[in-house]
């Protein structure tokens, strides 16, 4: 199975601060169809996960543009440009290139 | 408006079979590219993809659990089911169903908590 390693496990930020989360894959997530199926999800406390970014860098409809994704092959980054209070929760990367699909362990974003 | 909602027994005893239902609306599972997956999350832990069924009726399973899982859908394409046989305490989790259209996992249900306990 593909292992996704997220760092840091916990992130403390102030409102307005920009932060980044890293997700490294144990193998390339570039699919034979040319796409890279690496998604970013946010799970707020007591809620279901919600999609933020799909296929590395595509912003899901309705998600604020302070969220951005980048990367390729095995190294990916989620950036939040100016944290807001509603951004607090656990961020997960997930890959849907190789079966079985897998998730990272999560990065908890807290207020400093 | 796309919605998904999971339902299940809440609690069951070890060795029993867990039956879950995902009822959805706002999209058709018969549309090319559409997939409904089951994912679970033990309390305080990360997520685990379990199984999926696509628009063509093809089924996909996590090999780690494959022998215990059966995913299916109803003929009206408005519900997807998951059965897990021989449950034990390790199967205690919140179970989610999620829609994906070409791997984006864009809509999730609210989840259903399942506790395995004697």
Coordinates of N, CA and C in Angstrom, one line a residue:
Chain A
X1 N 0.8 -1.2 0.0 CA 0.0 0.0 0.0 C 0.9 1.3 0.0
X2 N 0.3 2.3 -0.6 CA 1.1 3.6 -0.6 C 1.0 4.2 0.8
X3 N 2.1 4.6 1.3 CA 2.1 5.3 2.6 C 2.3 6.8 2.4
X4 N 1.4 7.6 3.0 CA 1.5 9.0 2.9 C 1.9 9.6 4.3
X5 N 3.1 10.3 4.3 CA 3.6 10.8 5.5 C 3.4 12.3 5.5
X6 N 2.6 12.8 6.5 CA 2.3 14.2 6.6 C 3.1 14.8 7.7
X7 N 3.6 16.0 7.5 CA 4.3 16.8 8.5 C 3.9 18.3 8.4
X8 N 3.9 19.0 9.5 CA 4.0 18.4 10.9 C 2.7 17.7 11.3
X9 N 2.8 17.0 12.4 CA 1.6 16.4 12.9 C 0.6 17.4 13.6
X10 N 1.2 18.4 14.1 CA 0.5 19.5 14.7 C 1.1 20.9 14.3
X11 N 0.2 21.8 14.0 CA 0.6 23.1 13.6 C -0.1 24.2 14.4
X12 N 0.6 25.0 15.0 CA 0.0 26.1 15.8 C 0.2 27.4 15.0
X13 N -0.9 28.1 14.8 CA -0.9 29.3 14.0 C -1.7 30.4 14.6
X14 N -1.4 31.7 14.3 CA -2.2 32.8 14.7 C -3.1 33.2 13.4
X15 N -4.1 33.9 13.7 CA -5.0 34.3 12.7 C -4.2 35.2 11.7
X16 N -4.3 34.9 10.4 CA -3.6 35.7 9.4 C -2.3 35.2 9.0
X17 N -1.8 34.2 9.8 CA -0.5 33.6 9.5 C -0.6 32.7 8.3
X18 N 0.4 32.6 7.5 CA 0.4 31.6 6.4 C 1.2 30.3 6.9
X19 N 0.6 29.2 6.5 CA 1.2 27.9 6.9 C 1.2 26.9 5.8
X20 N 2.1 25.9 5.9 CA 2.1 24.9 4.9 C 2.2 23.5 5.5
X21 N 1.6 22.5 4.9 CA 1.6 21.2 5.3 C 2.2 20.3 4.2
X22 N 3.1 19.4 4.6 CA 3.7 18.6 3.6 C 3.1 17.2 3.6
X23 N 3.1 16.5 2.4 CA 2.6 15.2 2.3 C 3.6 14.5 1.3
X24 N 4.2 13.5 1.8 CA 5.2 12.7 1.0 C 4.7 11.3 0.8
X25 N 4.7 10.8 -0.4 CA 4.2 9.5 -0.8 C 5.4 8.5 -0.9
X26 N 5.1 7.3 -0.6 CA 6.1 6.2 -0.7 C 6.4 5.8 -2.1
X27 N 5.5 6.2 -3.0 CA 5.7 6.0 -4.4 C 5.0 7.1 -5.3
X28 N 5.4 7.2 -6.5 CA 4.9 8.2 -7.4 C 3.4 8.1 -7.5
X29 N 2.7 9.2 -7.4 CA 1.2 9.3 -7.6 C 0.8 9.7 -9.0
X30 N 1.8 9.7 -9.9 CA 1.4 10.0 -11.3 C 0.8 8.8 -11.9
X31 N -0.5 9.0 -12.3 CA -1.2 7.9 -12.9 C -0.8 7.6 -14.4
X32 N -1.1 6.5 -14.9 CA -0.8 6.2 -16.3 C -1.6 7.1 -17.3
X33 N -2.7 7.7 -16.7 CA -3.5 8.6 -17.6 C -3.0 10.0 -17.6
X34 N -1.9 10.2 -16.9 CA -1.3 11.5 -16.8 C -1.7 12.4 -15.7
X35 N -2.7 12.0 -15.0 CA -3.2 12.8 -13.8 C -2.5 12.3 -12.6
X36 N -2.5 13.1 -11.5 CA -2.0 12.8 -10.2 C -3.1 13.0 -9.2
X37 N -3.6 11.8 -8.7 CA -4.8 11.9 -7.8 C -4.4 12.0 -6.3
X38 N -4.0 13.2 -6.0 CA -3.6 13.6 -4.6 C -4.6 14.7 -4.2
X39 N -5.4 14.4 -3.2 CA -6.4 15.3 -2.7 C -6.1 15.7 -1.3
X40 N -6.6 16.9 -0.9 CA -6.5 17.4 0.5 C -7.9 17.6 1.0
X41 N -8.1 17.1 2.3 CA -9.3 17.2 2.9 C -9.2 17.9 4.3
X42 N -10.2 18.6 4.8 CA -10.2 19.2 6.1 C -11.4 18.5 6.9
X43 N -11.1 18.1 8.1 CA -12.1 17.6 9.0 C -12.2 18.5 10.2
X44 N -13.2 19.3 10.2 CA -13.4 20.2 11.4 C -13.9 19.3 12.6
X45 N -13.8 19.8 13.8 CA -14.2 19.0 14.9 C -15.7 18.6 14.8
X46 N -15.9 17.3 15.0 CA -17.3 16.8 15.0 C -17.9 16.7 13.6
X47 N -17.1 17.0 12.6 CA -17.7 17.0 11.2 C -17.1 15.9 10.3
X48 N -17.7 15.7 9.2 CA -17.1 14.8 8.2 C -16.0 15.5 7.4
X49 N -15.1 14.7 6.8 CA -14.1 15.4 6.0 C -14.8 16.1 4.8
X50 N -14.1 17.2 4.4 CA -14.6 17.9 3.2 C -13.4 18.1 2.3
X51 N -13.7 18.0 1.0 CA -12.7 18.2 0.0 C -12.3 19.6 -0.2
X52 N -10.9 19.9 -0.1 CA -10.4 21.2 -0.4 C -9.8 21.3 -1.8
X53 N -8.9 20.4 -2.0 CA -8.1 20.4 -3.2 C -8.1 19.0 -3.8
X54 N -8.3 18.9 -5.2 CA -8.2 17.6 -5.8 C -7.2 17.7 -6.9
X55 N -6.6 16.5 -7.2 CA -5.6 16.4 -8.3 C -4.5 17.4 -8.1
X56 N -4.0 17.4 -6.9 CA -2.8 18.2 -6.5 C -3.1 19.7 -6.3
X57 N -3.7 20.3 -7.3 CA -3.8 21.8 -7.2 C -5.1 22.4 -7.6
X58 N -6.1 21.6 -7.8 CA -7.4 22.1 -8.2 C -8.3 22.4 -7.0
X59 N -8.7 23.7 -6.9 CA -9.5 24.1 -5.8 C -11.0 23.7 -6.0
X60 N -11.5 23.0 -5.0 CA -12.9 22.5 -5.0 C -13.8 23.7 -5.0
X61 N -14.9 23.6 -5.7 CA -15.9 24.7 -5.8 C -16.3 25.1 -4.4
X62 N -16.3 26.4 -4.1 CA -16.8 27.0 -2.8 C -15.7 27.1 -1.8
X63 N -14.5 26.5 -2.1 CA -13.4 26.6 -1.1 C -12.6 27.9 -1.3
X64 N -12.3 28.6 -0.2 CA -11.7 30.0 -0.4 C -10.3 29.8 -1.1
X65 N -9.9 30.8 -1.8 CA -8.7 30.8 -2.6 C -7.5 31.0 -1.8
X66 N -7.6 31.1 -0.4 CA -6.4 31.2 0.4 C -5.8 29.8 0.5
X67 N -6.5 28.8 0.1 CA -6.0 27.4 0.1 C -5.4 27.2 -1.3
X68 N -4.2 26.6 -1.3 CA -3.6 26.2 -2.6 C -2.8 24.9 -2.4
X69 N -2.7 24.1 -3.5 CA -1.9 22.9 -3.5 C -0.9 22.9 -4.6
X70 N 0.2 22.2 -4.3 CA 1.3 22.1 -5.3 C 2.0 20.8 -5.1
X71 N 2.9 20.5 -6.0 CA 3.7 19.3 -5.9 C 3.6 18.4 -7.1
X72 N 4.3 17.3 -7.0 CA 4.3 16.3 -8.1 C 5.0 15.0 -7.6
X73 N 4.7 14.0 -8.3 CA 5.3 12.6 -8.1 C 5.1 12.2 -6.6
X74 N 6.0 12.5 -5.7 CA 5.9 12.0 -4.4 C 5.9 13.1 -3.3
X75 N 6.0 14.4 -3.7 CA 6.1 15.5 -2.7 C 5.0 16.5 -3.0
X76 N 4.2 16.8 -2.0 CA 3.0 17.6 -2.2 C 2.9 18.6 -1.0
X77 N 2.3 19.7 -1.2 CA 2.2 20.8 -0.2 C 0.8 21.4 -0.3
X78 N 0.2 21.6 0.9 CA -1.0 22.4 1.0 C -0.6 23.7 1.7
X79 N -0.9 24.8 1.2 CA -0.6 26.1 1.8 C -1.9 26.9 2.1
X80 N -2.0 27.5 3.3 CA -3.0 28.3 3.6 C -2.4 29.7 3.8
X81 N -2.9 30.6 2.9 CA -2.3 32.0 2.9 C -3.2 32.9 3.8
X82 N -3.0 32.9 5.1 CA -3.8 33.7 6.0 C -4.8 32.9 6.7
X83 N -4.4 32.2 7.7 CA -5.3 31.3 8.4 C -6.5 32.1 9.0
X84 N -7.7 31.5 8.9 CA -8.8 32.1 9.6 C -9.4 31.1 10.6
X85 N -10.2 31.5 11.5 CA -10.6 30.7 12.6 C -11.4 29.4 12.1
X86 N -12.1 29.6 11.0 CA -12.8 28.5 10.4 C -11.9 27.4 9.8
X87 N -10.6 27.7 9.7 CA -9.7 26.7 9.1 C -9.2 25.7 10.1
X88 N -9.5 25.8 11.4 CA -9.0 24.9 12.4 C -9.6 23.5 12.3
X89 N -8.8 22.5 12.5 CA -9.3 21.1 12.3 C -8.1 20.3 11.9
X90 N -8.4 19.1 11.4 CA -7.4 18.2 11.0 C -7.4 18.1 9.4
X91 N -6.2 18.3 8.9 CA -6.0 18.2 7.4 C -5.4 16.8 7.0
X92 N -6.0 16.2 6.0 CA -5.6 14.9 5.5 C -5.2 15.0 4.1
X93 N -4.1 14.4 3.7 CA -3.9 14.2 2.3 C -4.4 12.7 2.0
X94 N -4.8 12.5 0.8 CA -5.2 11.2 0.4 C -4.8 10.9 -1.1
X95 N -4.5 9.7 -1.4 CA -4.2 9.4 -2.8 C -5.2 8.4 -3.3
X96 N -5.5 8.7 -4.6 CA -6.5 7.8 -5.3 C -5.9 7.3 -6.6
X97 N -4.6 7.2 -6.7 CA -3.9 6.7 -7.9 C -3.8 5.2 -7.8
X98 N -3.3 4.7 -6.6 CA -3.1 3.3 -6.4 C -4.1 2.7 -5.5
X99 N -4.6 1.6 -5.9 CA -5.5 0.8 -4.9 C -4.6 0.0 -4.0
X100 N -5.0 -0.1 -2.7 CA -6.2 0.6 -2.1 C -5.8 2.1 -1.8
X101 N -6.8 3.0 -2.0 CA -6.6 4.4 -1.7 C -6.2 4.5 -0.2
X102 N -5.3 5.5 0.1 CA -4.8 5.7 1.4 C -4.8 7.1 1.8
X103 N -4.8 7.3 3.1 CA -4.8 8.7 3.7 C -3.5 8.9 4.6
X104 N -3.1 10.1 4.7 CA -2.1 10.4 5.7 C -2.6 10.4 7.1
X105 N -1.8 10.5 8.0 CA -2.2 10.4 9.5 C -2.8 11.7 9.9
X106 N -2.7 12.8 9.2 CA -3.4 14.0 9.5 C -2.4 15.1 10.1
X107 N -2.8 16.3 9.9 CA -2.1 17.4 10.6 C -3.2 18.3 11.3
X108 N -3.0 18.4 12.6 CA -4.0 19.2 13.3 C -3.6 20.7 13.4
X109 N -4.4 21.5 12.9 CA -4.1 23.0 12.9 C -4.9 23.6 14.1
X110 N -4.1 24.2 15.0 CA -4.6 24.8 16.2 C -4.3 26.3 16.2
X111 N -5.0 27.0 17.1 CA -4.7 28.4 17.3 C -3.6 28.6 18.3
X112 N -2.6 29.4 18.0 CA -1.5 29.7 18.9 C -2.0 30.6 20.0
Chain B
X1 N -28.7 19.2 -5.6 CA -28.0 19.2 -4.3 C -27.6 17.7 -4.0
X2 N -26.3 17.5 -3.9 CA -25.9 16.1 -3.6 C -25.9 15.9 -2.1
X3 N -26.5 14.8 -1.6 CA -26.4 14.4 -0.2 C -26.2 12.9 -0.1
X4 N -25.5 12.5 0.9 CA -25.4 11.1 1.2 C -25.6 10.9 2.7
X5 N -26.2 9.8 3.1 CA -26.5 9.6 4.5 C -26.3 8.1 4.8
X6 N -25.5 7.8 5.8 CA -25.2 6.5 6.2 C -26.2 6.0 7.3
X7 N -26.5 4.8 7.3 CA -27.3 4.2 8.4 C -26.8 2.8 8.8
X8 N -27.0 2.5 10.0 CA -26.4 1.2 10.5 C -27.0 0.9 11.9
X9 N -26.5 -0.2 12.5 CA -27.2 -0.7 13.7 C -26.7 0.0 15.0
X10 N -25.7 0.8 14.9 CA -25.2 1.5 16.1 C -24.3 0.6 16.9
X11 N -24.8 -0.5 17.4 CA -24.0 -1.4 18.2 C -24.3 -2.8 17.8
X12 N -23.2 -3.6 17.8 CA -23.4 -5.1 17.5 C -22.3 -5.9 18.2
X13 N -22.6 -7.2 18.4 CA -21.7 -8.0 19.1 C -20.6 -8.6 18.2
X14 N -19.5 -8.9 18.8 CA -18.4 -9.5 18.1 C -18.9 -10.8 17.4
X15 N -18.3 -11.1 16.2 CA -18.6 -12.2 15.3 C -19.8 -12.0 14.5
X16 N -20.6 -11.0 14.7 CA -21.8 -10.7 13.9 C -21.4 -10.1 12.6
X17 N -22.4 -9.9 11.7 CA -22.2 -9.2 10.4 C -22.8 -7.8 10.5
X18 N -22.0 -6.9 10.2 CA -22.4 -5.5 10.1 C -22.9 -5.1 8.8
X19 N -24.1 -4.5 8.8 CA -24.8 -4.1 7.5 C -25.0 -2.6 7.5
X20 N -24.4 -1.9 6.6 CA -24.5 -0.5 6.5 C -25.2 -0.1 5.1
X21 N -25.9 1.0 5.2 CA -26.6 1.5 4.0 C -26.2 3.0 3.8
X22 N -25.9 3.3 2.6 CA -25.6 4.7 2.1 C -26.8 5.1 1.2
X23 N -27.6 6.0 1.7 CA -28.7 6.5 0.8 C -28.3 7.9 0.3
X24 N -28.4 8.1 -1.0 CA -27.9 9.3 -1.6 C -28.9 9.9 -2.6
X25 N -28.7 11.2 -2.9 CA -29.6 11.9 -3.8 C -28.8 13.0 -4.5
X26 N -29.3 13.5 -5.5 CA -28.6 14.6 -6.2 C -27.7 14.2 -7.3
X27 N -27.5 12.9 -7.5 CA -26.6 12.4 -8.6 C -27.1 11.0 -8.9
X28 N -26.6 10.5 -10.0 CA -27.0 9.2 -10.5 C -25.7 8.3 -10.5
X29 N -25.7 7.2 -9.8 CA -24.6 6.3 -9.8 C -24.4 5.6 -11.2
X30 N -25.4 5.8 -12.0 CA -25.2 5.2 -13.4 C -24.5 6.1 -14.3
X31 N -24.2 7.3 -13.9 CA -23.4 8.2 -14.7 C -21.9 7.8 -14.8
X32 N -21.4 7.8 -16.0 CA -20.0 7.4 -16.2 C -19.1 8.1 -15.3
X33 N -18.2 7.4 -14.6 CA -17.2 8.0 -13.8 C -17.6 8.1 -12.3
X34 N -18.8 7.9 -12.0 CA -19.3 8.0 -10.7 C -19.0 6.8 -9.8
X35 N -18.6 7.0 -8.6 CA -18.2 6.0 -7.7 C -18.7 6.3 -6.3
X36 N -19.1 5.4 -5.5 CA -19.4 5.5 -4.1 C -18.5 4.6 -3.3
X37 N -17.8 5.2 -2.4 CA -16.9 4.5 -1.5 C -17.3 4.4 -0.1
X38 N -16.8 3.5 0.6 CA -17.0 3.4 2.1 C -15.6 3.6 2.7
X39 N -15.6 4.5 3.7 CA -14.4 4.8 4.4 C -14.7 4.8 5.9
X40 N -13.8 4.4 6.8 CA -14.1 4.4 8.2 C -13.0 5.1 9.0
X41 N -13.3 5.5 10.2 CA -12.4 6.3 11.0 C -12.6 5.9 12.5
X42 N -11.7 5.1 13.1 CA -11.8 4.9 14.5 C -11.6 6.3 15.2
X43 N -12.2 6.4 16.4 CA -12.2 7.6 17.2 C -10.7 8.1 17.4
X44 N -10.5 9.3 17.0 CA -9.2 9.9 17.2 C -8.1 9.5 16.2
X45 N -8.5 8.7 15.2 CA -7.5 8.2 14.3 C -7.8 8.7 12.9
X46 N -6.9 8.2 12.0 CA -7.1 8.6 10.6 C -8.1 7.8 9.8
X47 N -8.2 8.0 8.6 CA -9.2 7.4 7.7 C -8.7 6.1 7.0
X48 N -9.6 5.2 6.8 CA -9.2 4.0 6.1 C -10.3 3.7 5.0
X49 N -9.8 3.6 3.7 CA -10.7 3.3 2.6 C -11.0 1.8 2.6
X50 N -12.3 1.5 2.5 CA -12.7 0.1 2.6 C -13.1 -0.6 1.3
X51 N -14.0 0.1 0.6 CA -14.5 -0.5 -0.6 C -15.2 0.5 -1.5
X52 N -15.5 0.2 -2.7 CA -16.2 1.1 -3.6 C -16.9 0.3 -4.7
X53 N -17.9 1.0 -5.2 CA -18.7 0.4 -6.3 C -18.9 1.5 -7.4
X54 N -18.7 1.2 -8.6 CA -18.7 2.3 -9.6 C -20.0 2.2 -10.5
X55 N -20.1 3.2 -11.4 CA -21.3 3.3 -12.2 C -21.6 2.1 -13.1
X56 N -20.5 1.3 -13.3 CA -20.7 0.1 -14.1 C -21.0 -1.2 -13.3
X57 N -21.1 -1.0 -12.0 CA -21.3 -2.1 -11.1 C -20.0 -2.8 -10.7
X58 N -18.9 -2.3 -11.1 CA -17.6 -2.9 -10.7 C -17.3 -2.6 -9.2
X59 N -16.7 -3.6 -8.6 CA -16.5 -3.5 -7.1 C -15.0 -3.5 -6.8
X60 N -14.6 -2.7 -5.8 CA -13.2 -2.6 -5.4 C -13.1 -2.8 -3.9
X61 N -12.1 -3.5 -3.4 CA -12.0 -3.7 -2.0 C -10.6 -3.5 -1.5
X62 N -10.5 -3.1 -0.3 CA -9.2 -3.0 0.4 C -8.7 -4.4 0.6
X63 N -7.6 -4.8 0.1 CA -7.1 -6.2 0.3 C -7.0 -6.6 1.7
X64 N -6.7 -5.7 2.6 CA -6.6 -6.0 4.0 C -7.8 -6.6 4.7
X65 N -9.0 -6.2 4.0 CA -10.3 -6.6 4.6 C -11.1 -7.4 3.6
X66 N -10.6 -7.6 2.4 CA -11.4 -8.1 1.3 C -12.3 -9.3 1.6
X67 N -11.7 -10.2 2.4 CA -12.4 -11.5 2.6 C -13.7 -11.3 3.5
X68 N -13.8 -10.1 4.1 CA -14.9 -9.9 5.0 C -15.9 -8.8 4.5
X69 N -15.6 -8.2 3.3 CA -16.4 -7.1 2.8 C -17.2 -7.5 1.6
X70 N -18.4 -7.0 1.5 CA -19.2 -7.1 0.3 C -19.9 -5.8 0.1
X71 N -19.7 -5.2 -1.1 CA -20.3 -3.9 -1.4 C -21.3 -4.2 -2.5
X72 N -22.4 -3.5 -2.5 CA -23.5 -3.7 -3.5 C -24.3 -2.4 -3.6
X73 N -25.1 -2.4 -4.6 CA -26.0 -1.3 -4.8 C -27.4 -1.8 -5.2
X74 N -28.4 -0.9 -5.0 CA -29.8 -1.3 -5.3 C -30.0 -1.0 -6.8
X75 N -31.1 -1.6 -7.3 CA -31.3 -1.5 -8.8 C -31.8 -0.1 -9.2
X76 N -32.2 0.7 -8.2 CA -32.7 2.0 -8.5 C -31.5 3.0 -8.5
X77 N -30.3 2.5 -8.1 CA -29.1 3.3 -8.0 C -29.2 4.5 -7.1
X78 N -29.9 4.3 -5.9 CA -30.0 5.4 -4.9 C -29.5 4.9 -3.6
X79 N -29.1 3.7 -3.5 CA -28.5 3.2 -2.2 C -27.3 2.3 -2.5
X80 N -26.3 2.4 -1.7 CA -25.1 1.5 -1.7 C -25.0 0.8 -0.4
X81 N -24.7 -0.5 -0.4 CA -24.6 -1.2 0.9 C -23.2 -1.7 1.1
X82 N -22.9 -1.9 2.4 CA -21.6 -2.6 2.8 C -21.9 -3.6 3.9
X83 N -21.4 -4.8 3.7 CA -21.5 -5.8 4.7 C -20.1 -6.2 5.2
X84 N -19.9 -6.2 6.5 CA -18.6 -6.7 7.0 C -18.9 -7.9 7.9
X85 N -18.4 -9.0 7.6 CA -18.6 -10.2 8.4 C -17.6 -10.3 9.5
X86 N -18.0 -11.1 10.5 CA -17.1 -11.5 11.6 C -16.5 -10.3 12.3
X87 N -17.3 -9.3 12.7 CA -16.7 -8.1 13.3 C -16.1 -8.4 14.6
X88 N -15.1 -7.5 14.9 CA -14.6 -7.6 16.3 C -14.3 -6.1 16.8
X89 N -13.8 -5.9 17.9 CA -13.7 -4.6 18.6 C -12.9 -3.7 17.6
X90 N -12.0 -4.2 16.9 CA -11.2 -3.3 16.0 C -12.0 -2.7 14.9
X91 N -13.3 -3.2 14.7 CA -14.1 -2.6 13.6 C -15.0 -1.4 14.2
X92 N -14.8 -1.1 15.5 CA -15.5 0.0 16.1 C -15.0 1.3 15.4
X93 N -15.9 2.1 14.8 CA -15.4 3.3 14.1 C -16.7 4.1 13.6
X94 N -16.4 5.2 13.1 CA -17.4 5.9 12.3 C -17.2 5.6 10.9
X95 N -18.3 5.2 10.2 CA -18.3 4.7 8.8 C -18.9 5.8 8.0
X96 N -18.2 6.2 6.9 CA -18.6 7.2 6.0 C -18.8 6.6 4.6
X97 N -19.8 7.1 3.9 CA -19.8 6.9 2.4 C -19.5 8.2 1.8
X98 N -18.9 8.1 0.6 CA -18.4 9.3 -0.1 C -18.6 9.1 -1.6
X99 N -18.9 10.2 -2.3 CA -19.0 10.1 -3.7 C -17.7 10.6 -4.3
X100 N -17.3 10.0 -5.4 CA -16.2 10.5 -6.2 C -16.6 10.4 -7.7
X101 N -16.1 11.4 -8.4 CA -16.3 11.5 -9.8 C -14.8 11.6 -10.3
X102 N -14.3 10.5 -10.8 CA -12.9 10.5 -11.2 C -12.0 10.9 -10.1
X103 N -12.2 10.2 -8.9 CA -11.3 10.2 -7.8 C -11.2 11.5 -6.9
X104 N -12.2 12.4 -7.0 CA -12.1 13.6 -6.2 C -12.7 13.5 -4.8
X105 N -13.6 12.6 -4.5 CA -14.2 12.4 -3.2 C -14.8 13.7 -2.7
X106 N -15.7 14.3 -3.5 CA -16.2 15.6 -3.3 C -17.4 15.7 -2.3
X107 N -18.1 14.7 -2.1 CA -19.2 14.7 -1.2 C -19.1 13.5 -0.2
X108 N -19.3 13.8 1.1 CA -19.3 12.8 2.1 C -20.6 12.8 2.9
X109 N -20.9 11.7 3.4 CA -22.1 11.6 4.3 C -21.6 12.1 5.7
X110 N -22.6 12.2 6.6 CA -22.3 12.7 8.0 C -21.7 11.6 8.8
X111 N -21.7 10.4 8.4 CA -21.1 9.3 9.1 C -22.0 8.6 10.1
X112 N -21.8 7.3 10.3 CA -22.6 6.6 11.3 C -21.6 5.9 12.2
X113 N -21.8 6.0 13.5 CA -20.9 5.4 14.5 C -21.4 4.0 14.7
X114 N -20.4 3.1 14.7 CA -20.7 1.7 15.0 C -19.8 1.2 16.1
X115 N -20.3 0.6 17.1 CA -19.6 0.1 18.2 C -19.8 -1.4 18.3
X116 N -18.6 -2.1 18.3 CA -18.7 -3.6 18.5 C -18.3 -3.9 19.9
X117 N -19.3 -4.5 20.6 CA -19.1 -4.8 22.0 C -20.0 -5.9 22.4
X118 N -19.5 -6.7 23.4 CA -20.3 -7.8 23.9 C -21.1 -7.4 25.1

